[in-house]
């Protein structure tokens, strides 16, 4: 993200502000950061929505171990989907799907949709593959090695097959 002159915290804060603008966040709401990594977005969500419970899921225990103790005290951070609640108000996949092999993406969207509550929302943030600067940055980012960008239409197809409301 250095090419933009901003930090990862800036982009996480931007996403958290968007989520806070949705009509669902209210006192007592539960939000799942699905693919939370080291908790960058989770931290920003807690700052924007201090009354919400923020949980996190990530396959990497090493990343989860880096989440701040303060954030851990207010929610659960796990690498096991069986530990997750089944009624989150909002489930967020922020820049997760482009790291997943295309043949495995449907399963991830279905899993995330499966823990979204009856009136909850699944929110996906992904890089814009139509933007040449985005493609240039992803091609040069070591963290995005082997990443395959996806178009919004592909994401919507995953939602439809998973029975997730748009």
JSON list of C-alpha atoms in Angstrom, two decimals:
[
{"chain": "A", "resi": 1, "resn": "UNK", "atom": "CA", "xyz": [0.00, 0.00, 0.00]},
{"chain": "A", "resi": 2, "resn": "UNK", "atom": "CA", "xyz": [2.99, 2.31, 0.23]},
{"chain": "A", "resi": 3, "resn": "UNK", "atom": "CA", "xyz": [2.49, 3.43, -3.39]},
{"chain": "A", "resi": 4, "resn": "UNK", "atom": "CA", "xyz": [-0.68, 5.22, -2.28]},
{"chain": "A", "resi": 5, "resn": "UNK", "atom": "CA", "xyz": [1.10, 7.11, 0.48]},
{"chain": "A", "resi": 6, "resn": "UNK", "atom": "CA", "xyz": [-1.23, 5.53, 3.02]},
{"chain": "A", "resi": 7, "resn": "UNK", "atom": "CA", "xyz": [-0.85, 2.73, 5.53]},
{"chain": "A", "resi": 8, "resn": "UNK", "atom": "CA", "xyz": [-2.73, -0.51, 6.04]},
{"chain": "A", "resi": 9, "resn": "UNK", "atom": "CA", "xyz": [-4.40, 1.14, 9.04]},
{"chain": "A", "resi": 10, "resn": "UNK", "atom": "CA", "xyz": [-5.83, 3.83, 6.77]},
{"chain": "A", "resi": 11, "resn": "UNK", "atom": "CA", "xyz": [-7.49, 1.28, 4.49]},
{"chain": "A", "resi": 12, "resn": "UNK", "atom": "CA", "xyz": [-8.73, -0.78, 7.46]},
{"chain": "A", "resi": 13, "resn": "UNK", "atom": "CA", "xyz": [-10.25, 2.38, 8.98]},
{"chain": "A", "resi": 14, "resn": "UNK", "atom": "CA", "xyz": [-11.94, 3.18, 5.67]},
{"chain": "A", "resi": 15, "resn": "UNK", "atom": "CA", "xyz": [-13.53, -0.29, 5.57]},
{"chain": "A", "resi": 16, "resn": "UNK", "atom": "CA", "xyz": [-14.58, -0.03, 9.22]},
{"chain": "A", "resi": 17, "resn": "UNK", "atom": "CA", "xyz": [-16.24, 3.34, 8.57]},
{"chain": "A", "resi": 18, "resn": "UNK", "atom": "CA", "xyz": [-18.19, 1.82, 5.70]},
{"chain": "A", "resi": 19, "resn": "UNK", "atom": "CA", "xyz": [-19.36, -1.06, 7.88]},
{"chain": "A", "resi": 20, "resn": "UNK", "atom": "CA", "xyz": [-20.34, 1.39, 10.62]},
{"chain": "A", "resi": 21, "resn": "UNK", "atom": "CA", "xyz": [-22.49, 3.23, 8.05]},
{"chain": "A", "resi": 22, "resn": "UNK", "atom": "CA", "xyz": [-24.61, 0.13, 7.38]},
{"chain": "A", "resi": 23, "resn": "UNK", "atom": "CA", "xyz": [-27.98, 0.08, 9.08]},
{"chain": "A", "resi": 24, "resn": "UNK", "atom": "CA", "xyz": [-27.23, -3.13, 11.00]},
{"chain": "A", "resi": 25, "resn": "UNK", "atom": "CA", "xyz": [-24.57, -2.01, 13.52]},
{"chain": "A", "resi": 26, "resn": "UNK", "atom": "CA", "xyz": [-26.36, -1.41, 16.82]},
{"chain": "A", "resi": 27, "resn": "UNK", "atom": "CA", "xyz": [-25.60, -1.98, 20.48]},
{"chain": "A", "resi": 28, "resn": "UNK", "atom": "CA", "xyz": [-25.06, -5.68, 21.07]},
{"chain": "A", "resi": 29, "resn": "UNK", "atom": "CA", "xyz": [-24.38, -6.55, 17.44]},
{"chain": "A", "resi": 30, "resn": "UNK", "atom": "CA", "xyz": [-21.86, -9.24, 16.56]},
{"chain": "A", "resi": 31, "resn": "UNK", "atom": "CA", "xyz": [-19.36, -8.82, 13.75]},
{"chain": "A", "resi": 32, "resn": "UNK", "atom": "CA", "xyz": [-17.04, -11.50, 12.39]},
{"chain": "A", "resi": 33, "resn": "UNK", "atom": "CA", "xyz": [-13.81, -10.54, 10.64]},
{"chain": "A", "resi": 34, "resn": "UNK", "atom": "CA", "xyz": [-13.46, -13.67, 8.49]},
{"chain": "A", "resi": 35, "resn": "UNK", "atom": "CA", "xyz": [-9.81, -13.89, 7.50]},
{"chain": "A", "resi": 36, "resn": "UNK", "atom": "CA", "xyz": [-8.80, -11.42, 10.20]},
{"chain": "A", "resi": 37, "resn": "UNK", "atom": "CA", "xyz": [-5.04, -11.93, 9.97]},
{"chain": "A", "resi": 38, "resn": "UNK", "atom": "CA", "xyz": [-3.33, -9.95, 12.75]},
{"chain": "A", "resi": 39, "resn": "UNK", "atom": "CA", "xyz": [-6.54, -8.04, 13.58]},
{"chain": "A", "resi": 40, "resn": "UNK", "atom": "CA", "xyz": [-5.95, -4.80, 11.69]},
{"chain": "A", "resi": 41, "resn": "UNK", "atom": "CA", "xyz": [-9.57, -4.47, 10.53]},
{"chain": "A", "resi": 42, "resn": "UNK", "atom": "CA", "xyz": [-10.90, -5.96, 13.79]},
{"chain": "A", "resi": 43, "resn": "UNK", "atom": "CA", "xyz": [-9.16, -3.19, 15.74]},
{"chain": "A", "resi": 44, "resn": "UNK", "atom": "CA", "xyz": [-10.62, -0.50, 13.49]},
{"chain": "A", "resi": 45, "resn": "UNK", "atom": "CA", "xyz": [-14.09, -2.06, 13.72]},
{"chain": "A", "resi": 46, "resn": "UNK", "atom": "CA", "xyz": [-13.90, -1.94, 17.52]},
{"chain": "A", "resi": 47, "resn": "UNK", "atom": "CA", "xyz": [-12.87, 1.72, 17.39]},
{"chain": "A", "resi": 48, "resn": "UNK", "atom": "CA", "xyz": [-15.76, 2.59, 15.05]},
{"chain": "A", "resi": 49, "resn": "UNK", "atom": "CA", "xyz": [-18.30, 0.36, 16.82]},
{"chain": "A", "resi": 50, "resn": "UNK", "atom": "CA", "xyz": [-17.24, 0.19, 20.50]},
{"chain": "A", "resi": 51, "resn": "UNK", "atom": "CA", "xyz": [-20.58, -1.38, 21.51]},
{"chain": "A", "resi": 52, "resn": "UNK", "atom": "CA", "xyz": [-20.21, -4.30, 19.07]},
{"chain": "A", "resi": 53, "resn": "UNK", "atom": "CA", "xyz": [-18.62, -7.64, 19.78]},
{"chain": "A", "resi": 54, "resn": "UNK", "atom": "CA", "xyz": [-15.86, -8.25, 17.24]},
{"chain": "A", "resi": 55, "resn": "UNK", "atom": "CA", "xyz": [-14.81, -11.84, 16.63]},
{"chain": "A", "resi": 56, "resn": "UNK", "atom": "CA", "xyz": [-12.15, -13.03, 14.22]},
{"chain": "A", "resi": 57, "resn": "UNK", "atom": "CA", "xyz": [-11.39, -16.15, 12.23]},
{"chain": "A", "resi": 58, "resn": "UNK", "atom": "CA", "xyz": [-8.17, -16.93, 10.42]},
{"chain": "A", "resi": 59, "resn": "UNK", "atom": "CA", "xyz": [-6.47, -20.15, 9.36]},
{"chain": "A", "resi": 60, "resn": "UNK", "atom": "CA", "xyz": [-3.12, -18.86, 10.66]},
{"chain": "A", "resi": 61, "resn": "UNK", "atom": "CA", "xyz": [-2.54, -19.38, 14.39]},
{"chain": "A", "resi": 62, "resn": "UNK", "atom": "CA", "xyz": [0.66, -17.30, 14.04]},
{"chain": "A", "resi": 63, "resn": "UNK", "atom": "CA", "xyz": [-1.41, -14.32, 12.87]},
{"chain": "A", "resi": 64, "resn": "UNK", "atom": "CA", "xyz": [-4.01, -14.82, 15.58]},
{"chain": "A", "resi": 65, "resn": "UNK", "atom": "CA", "xyz": [-1.27, -14.86, 18.23]},
{"chain": "A", "resi": 66, "resn": "UNK", "atom": "CA", "xyz": [-0.37, -11.30, 17.21]},
{"chain": "A", "resi": 67, "resn": "UNK", "atom": "CA", "xyz": [-3.84, -9.88, 17.96]},
{"chain": "A", "resi": 68, "resn": "UNK", "atom": "CA", "xyz": [-3.77, -7.46, 20.87]},
{"chain": "A", "resi": 69, "resn": "UNK", "atom": "CA", "xyz": [-4.86, -8.72, 24.29]},
{"chain": "A", "resi": 70, "resn": "UNK", "atom": "CA", "xyz": [-7.41, -5.84, 24.53]},
{"chain": "A", "resi": 71, "resn": "UNK", "atom": "CA", "xyz": [-9.13, -6.99, 21.37]},
{"chain": "A", "resi": 72, "resn": "UNK", "atom": "CA", "xyz": [-9.09, -10.61, 22.54]},
{"chain": "A", "resi": 73, "resn": "UNK", "atom": "CA", "xyz": [-10.83, -9.66, 25.80]},
{"chain": "A", "resi": 74, "resn": "UNK", "atom": "CA", "xyz": [-13.92, -8.36, 24.01]},
{"chain": "A", "resi": 75, "resn": "UNK", "atom": "CA", "xyz": [-14.35, -11.16, 21.47]},
{"chain": "A", "resi": 76, "resn": "UNK", "atom": "CA", "xyz": [-13.17, -14.54, 20.27]},
{"chain": "A", "resi": 77, "resn": "UNK", "atom": "CA", "xyz": [-10.37, -15.11, 17.75]},
{"chain": "A", "resi": 78, "resn": "UNK", "atom": "CA", "xyz": [-10.03, -18.63, 16.44]},
{"chain": "A", "resi": 79, "resn": "UNK", "atom": "CA", "xyz": [-8.69, -20.79, 13.64]},
{"chain": "A", "resi": 80, "resn": "UNK", "atom": "CA", "xyz": [-11.57, -23.26, 13.95]},
{"chain": "A", "resi": 81, "resn": "UNK", "atom": "CA", "xyz": [-14.86, -22.53, 12.19]},
{"chain": "A", "resi": 82, "resn": "UNK", "atom": "CA", "xyz": [-16.68, -24.85, 14.59]},
{"chain": "A", "resi": 83, "resn": "UNK", "atom": "CA", "xyz": [-15.96, -22.32, 17.39]},
{"chain": "A", "resi": 84, "resn": "UNK", "atom": "CA", "xyz": [-17.79, -19.52, 15.58]},
{"chain": "A", "resi": 85, "resn": "UNK", "atom": "CA", "xyz": [-21.22, -18.22, 16.48]},
{"chain": "A", "resi": 86, "resn": "UNK", "atom": "CA", "xyz": [-23.93, -18.97, 13.92]},
{"chain": "A", "resi": 87, "resn": "UNK", "atom": "CA", "xyz": [-25.75, -15.64, 14.00]},
{"chain": "A", "resi": 88, "resn": "UNK", "atom": "CA", "xyz": [-23.42, -12.77, 13.20]},
{"chain": "A", "resi": 89, "resn": "UNK", "atom": "CA", "xyz": [-25.03, -9.50, 12.20]},
{"chain": "A", "resi": 90, "resn": "UNK", "atom": "CA", "xyz": [-22.16, -8.77, 9.83]},
{"chain": "A", "resi": 91, "resn": "UNK", "atom": "CA", "xyz": [-19.50, -11.10, 8.44]},
{"chain": "A", "resi": 92, "resn": "UNK", "atom": "CA", "xyz": [-16.64, -9.34, 6.65]},
{"chain": "A", "resi": 93, "resn": "UNK", "atom": "CA", "xyz": [-14.23, -10.86, 4.15]},
{"chain": "A", "resi": 94, "resn": "UNK", "atom": "CA", "xyz": [-11.73, -8.06, 3.58]},
{"chain": "A", "resi": 95, "resn": "UNK", "atom": "CA", "xyz": [-9.21, -8.82, 0.85]},
{"chain": "A", "resi": 96, "resn": "UNK", "atom": "CA", "xyz": [-9.44, -12.54, 1.54]},
{"chain": "A", "resi": 97, "resn": "UNK", "atom": "CA", "xyz": [-10.84, -14.15, -1.59]},
{"chain": "A", "resi": 98, "resn": "UNK", "atom": "CA", "xyz": [-8.00, -13.20, -3.94]},
{"chain": "A", "resi": 99, "resn": "UNK", "atom": "CA", "xyz": [-5.70, -15.30, -1.71]},
{"chain": "A", "resi": 100, "resn": "UNK", "atom": "CA", "xyz": [-7.96, -18.35, -2.08]},
{"chain": "A", "resi": 101, "resn": "UNK", "atom": "CA", "xyz": [-7.64, -20.65, -5.09]},
{"chain": "A", "resi": 102, "resn": "UNK", "atom": "CA", "xyz": [-10.63, -20.05, -7.38]},
{"chain": "A", "resi": 103, "resn": "UNK", "atom": "CA", "xyz": [-11.83, -23.64, -6.97]},
{"chain": "A", "resi": 104, "resn": "UNK", "atom": "CA", "xyz": [-11.99, -23.14, -3.18]},
{"chain": "A", "resi": 105, "resn": "UNK", "atom": "CA", "xyz": [-13.68, -19.74, -3.10]},
{"chain": "A", "resi": 106, "resn": "UNK", "atom": "CA", "xyz": [-17.24, -21.05, -3.16]},
{"chain": "A", "resi": 107, "resn": "UNK", "atom": "CA", "xyz": [-16.58, -23.06, -0.02]},
{"chain": "A", "resi": 108, "resn": "UNK", "atom": "CA", "xyz": [-15.22, -19.98, 1.79]},
{"chain": "A", "resi": 109, "resn": "UNK", "atom": "CA", "xyz": [-18.19, -17.81, 0.79]},
{"chain": "A", "resi": 110, "resn": "UNK", "atom": "CA", "xyz": [-20.57, -20.59, 1.83]},
{"chain": "A", "resi": 111, "resn": "UNK", "atom": "CA", "xyz": [-18.81, -20.96, 5.20]},
{"chain": "A", "resi": 112, "resn": "UNK", "atom": "CA", "xyz": [-18.94, -17.20, 5.79]},
{"chain": "A", "resi": 113, "resn": "UNK", "atom": "CA", "xyz": [-22.59, -17.07, 4.72]},
{"chain": "A", "resi": 114, "resn": "UNK", "atom": "CA", "xyz": [-23.34, -20.00, 7.01]},
{"chain": "A", "resi": 115, "resn": "UNK", "atom": "CA", "xyz": [-22.42, -18.02, 10.13]},
{"chain": "A", "resi": 116, "resn": "UNK", "atom": "CA", "xyz": [-24.33, -14.92, 9.06]},
{"chain": "A", "resi": 117, "resn": "UNK", "atom": "CA", "xyz": [-27.53, -14.51, 11.03]},
{"chain": "A", "resi": 118, "resn": "UNK", "atom": "CA", "xyz": [-30.98, -14.58, 9.49]},
{"chain": "A", "resi": 119, "resn": "UNK", "atom": "CA", "xyz": [-31.04, -10.82, 8.86]},
{"chain": "A", "resi": 120, "resn": "UNK", "atom": "CA", "xyz": [-27.26, -10.38, 8.79]},
{"chain": "A", "resi": 121, "resn": "UNK", "atom": "CA", "xyz": [-25.05, -9.25, 5.95]},
{"chain": "A", "resi": 122, "resn": "UNK", "atom": "CA", "xyz": [-21.99, -10.68, 4.30]},
{"chain": "A", "resi": 123, "resn": "UNK", "atom": "CA", "xyz": [-19.66, -7.85, 3.25]},
{"chain": "A", "resi": 124, "resn": "UNK", "atom": "CA", "xyz": [-16.80, -8.49, 0.82]},
{"chain": "A", "resi": 125, "resn": "UNK", "atom": "CA", "xyz": [-13.98, -6.07, 0.07]},
{"chain": "A", "resi": 126, "resn": "UNK", "atom": "CA", "xyz": [-11.65, -6.98, -2.78]},
{"chain": "A", "resi": 127, "resn": "UNK", "atom": "CA", "xyz": [-9.14, -5.23, -5.00]},
{"chain": "A", "resi": 128, "resn": "UNK", "atom": "CA", "xyz": [-10.50, -3.81, -8.25]},
{"chain": "A", "resi": 129, "resn": "UNK", "atom": "CA", "xyz": [-9.03, -5.91, -11.08]},
{"chain": "A", "resi": 130, "resn": "UNK", "atom": "CA", "xyz": [-10.18, -3.37, -13.67]},
{"chain": "A", "resi": 131, "resn": "UNK", "atom": "CA", "xyz": [-7.76, -0.79, -12.23]},
{"chain": "A", "resi": 132, "resn": "UNK", "atom": "CA", "xyz": [-4.32, -1.07, -13.84]},
{"chain": "A", "resi": 133, "resn": "UNK", "atom": "CA", "xyz": [-2.64, 0.49, -10.77]},
{"chain": "A", "resi": 134, "resn": "UNK", "atom": "CA", "xyz": [-4.24, -2.15, -8.56]},
{"chain": "A", "resi": 135, "resn": "UNK", "atom": "CA", "xyz": [-2.99, -4.93, -10.81]},
{"chain": "A", "resi": 136, "resn": "UNK", "atom": "CA", "xyz": [0.49, -3.35, -10.85]},
{"chain": "A", "resi": 137, "resn": "UNK", "atom": "CA", "xyz": [0.59, -3.10, -7.04]},
{"chain": "A", "resi": 138, "resn": "UNK", "atom": "CA", "xyz": [-0.66, -6.67, -6.52]},
{"chain": "A", "resi": 139, "resn": "UNK", "atom": "CA", "xyz": [1.92, -8.03, -8.96]},
{"chain": "A", "resi": 140, "resn": "UNK", "atom": "CA", "xyz": [4.70, -6.40, -6.93]},
{"chain": "A", "resi": 141, "resn": "UNK", "atom": "CA", "xyz": [3.46, -7.12, -3.41]},
{"chain": "A", "resi": 142, "resn": "UNK", "atom": "CA", "xyz": [5.20, -10.11, -1.76]},
{"chain": "A", "resi": 143, "resn": "UNK", "atom": "CA", "xyz": [2.09, -10.73, 0.37]},
{"chain": "A", "resi": 144, "resn": "UNK", "atom": "CA", "xyz": [0.01, -11.05, -2.80]},
{"chain": "A", "resi": 145, "resn": "UNK", "atom": "CA", "xyz": [2.31, -13.57, -4.45]},
{"chain": "A", "resi": 146, "resn": "UNK", "atom": "CA", "xyz": [0.05, -16.14, -6.16]},
{"chain": "A", "resi": 147, "resn": "UNK", "atom": "CA", "xyz": [-3.01, -13.91, -5.63]},
{"chain": "A", "resi": 148, "resn": "UNK", "atom": "CA", "xyz": [-5.70, -14.12, -8.31]},
{"chain": "A", "resi": 149, "resn": "UNK", "atom": "CA", "xyz": [-7.96, -11.07, -8.46]},
{"chain": "A", "resi": 150, "resn": "UNK", "atom": "CA", "xyz": [-11.66, -11.60, -8.98]},
{"chain": "A", "resi": 151, "resn": "UNK", "atom": "CA", "xyz": [-14.33, -9.50, -10.61]},
{"chain": "A", "resi": 152, "resn": "UNK", "atom": "CA", "xyz": [-17.49, -8.42, -8.76]},
{"chain": "A", "resi": 153, "resn": "UNK", "atom": "CA", "xyz": [-19.60, -10.68, -11.00]},
{"chain": "A", "resi": 154, "resn": "UNK", "atom": "CA", "xyz": [-17.64, -13.71, -9.80]},
{"chain": "A", "resi": 155, "resn": "UNK", "atom": "CA", "xyz": [-18.23, -12.72, -6.17]},
{"chain": "A", "resi": 156, "resn": "UNK", "atom": "CA", "xyz": [-21.97, -12.29, -6.83]},
{"chain": "A", "resi": 157, "resn": "UNK", "atom": "CA", "xyz": [-22.10, -15.77, -8.34]},
{"chain": "A", "resi": 158, "resn": "UNK", "atom": "CA", "xyz": [-20.59, -17.19, -5.14]},
{"chain": "A", "resi": 159, "resn": "UNK", "atom": "CA", "xyz": [-23.21, -15.31, -3.13]},
{"chain": "A", "resi": 160, "resn": "UNK", "atom": "CA", "xyz": [-26.04, -16.65, -5.29]},
{"chain": "A", "resi": 161, "resn": "UNK", "atom": "CA", "xyz": [-24.85, -20.26, -5.09]},
{"chain": "A", "resi": 162, "resn": "UNK", "atom": "CA", "xyz": [-24.43, -19.95, -1.31]},
{"chain": "A", "resi": 163, "resn": "UNK", "atom": "CA", "xyz": [-27.93, -18.52, -0.92]},
{"chain": "A", "resi": 164, "resn": "UNK", "atom": "CA", "xyz": [-26.56, -15.30, 0.56]},
{"chain": "A", "resi": 165, "resn": "UNK", "atom": "CA", "xyz": [-28.71, -12.22, 0.11]},
{"chain": "A", "resi": 166, "resn": "UNK", "atom": "CA", "xyz": [-27.13, -9.32, -1.74]}
]
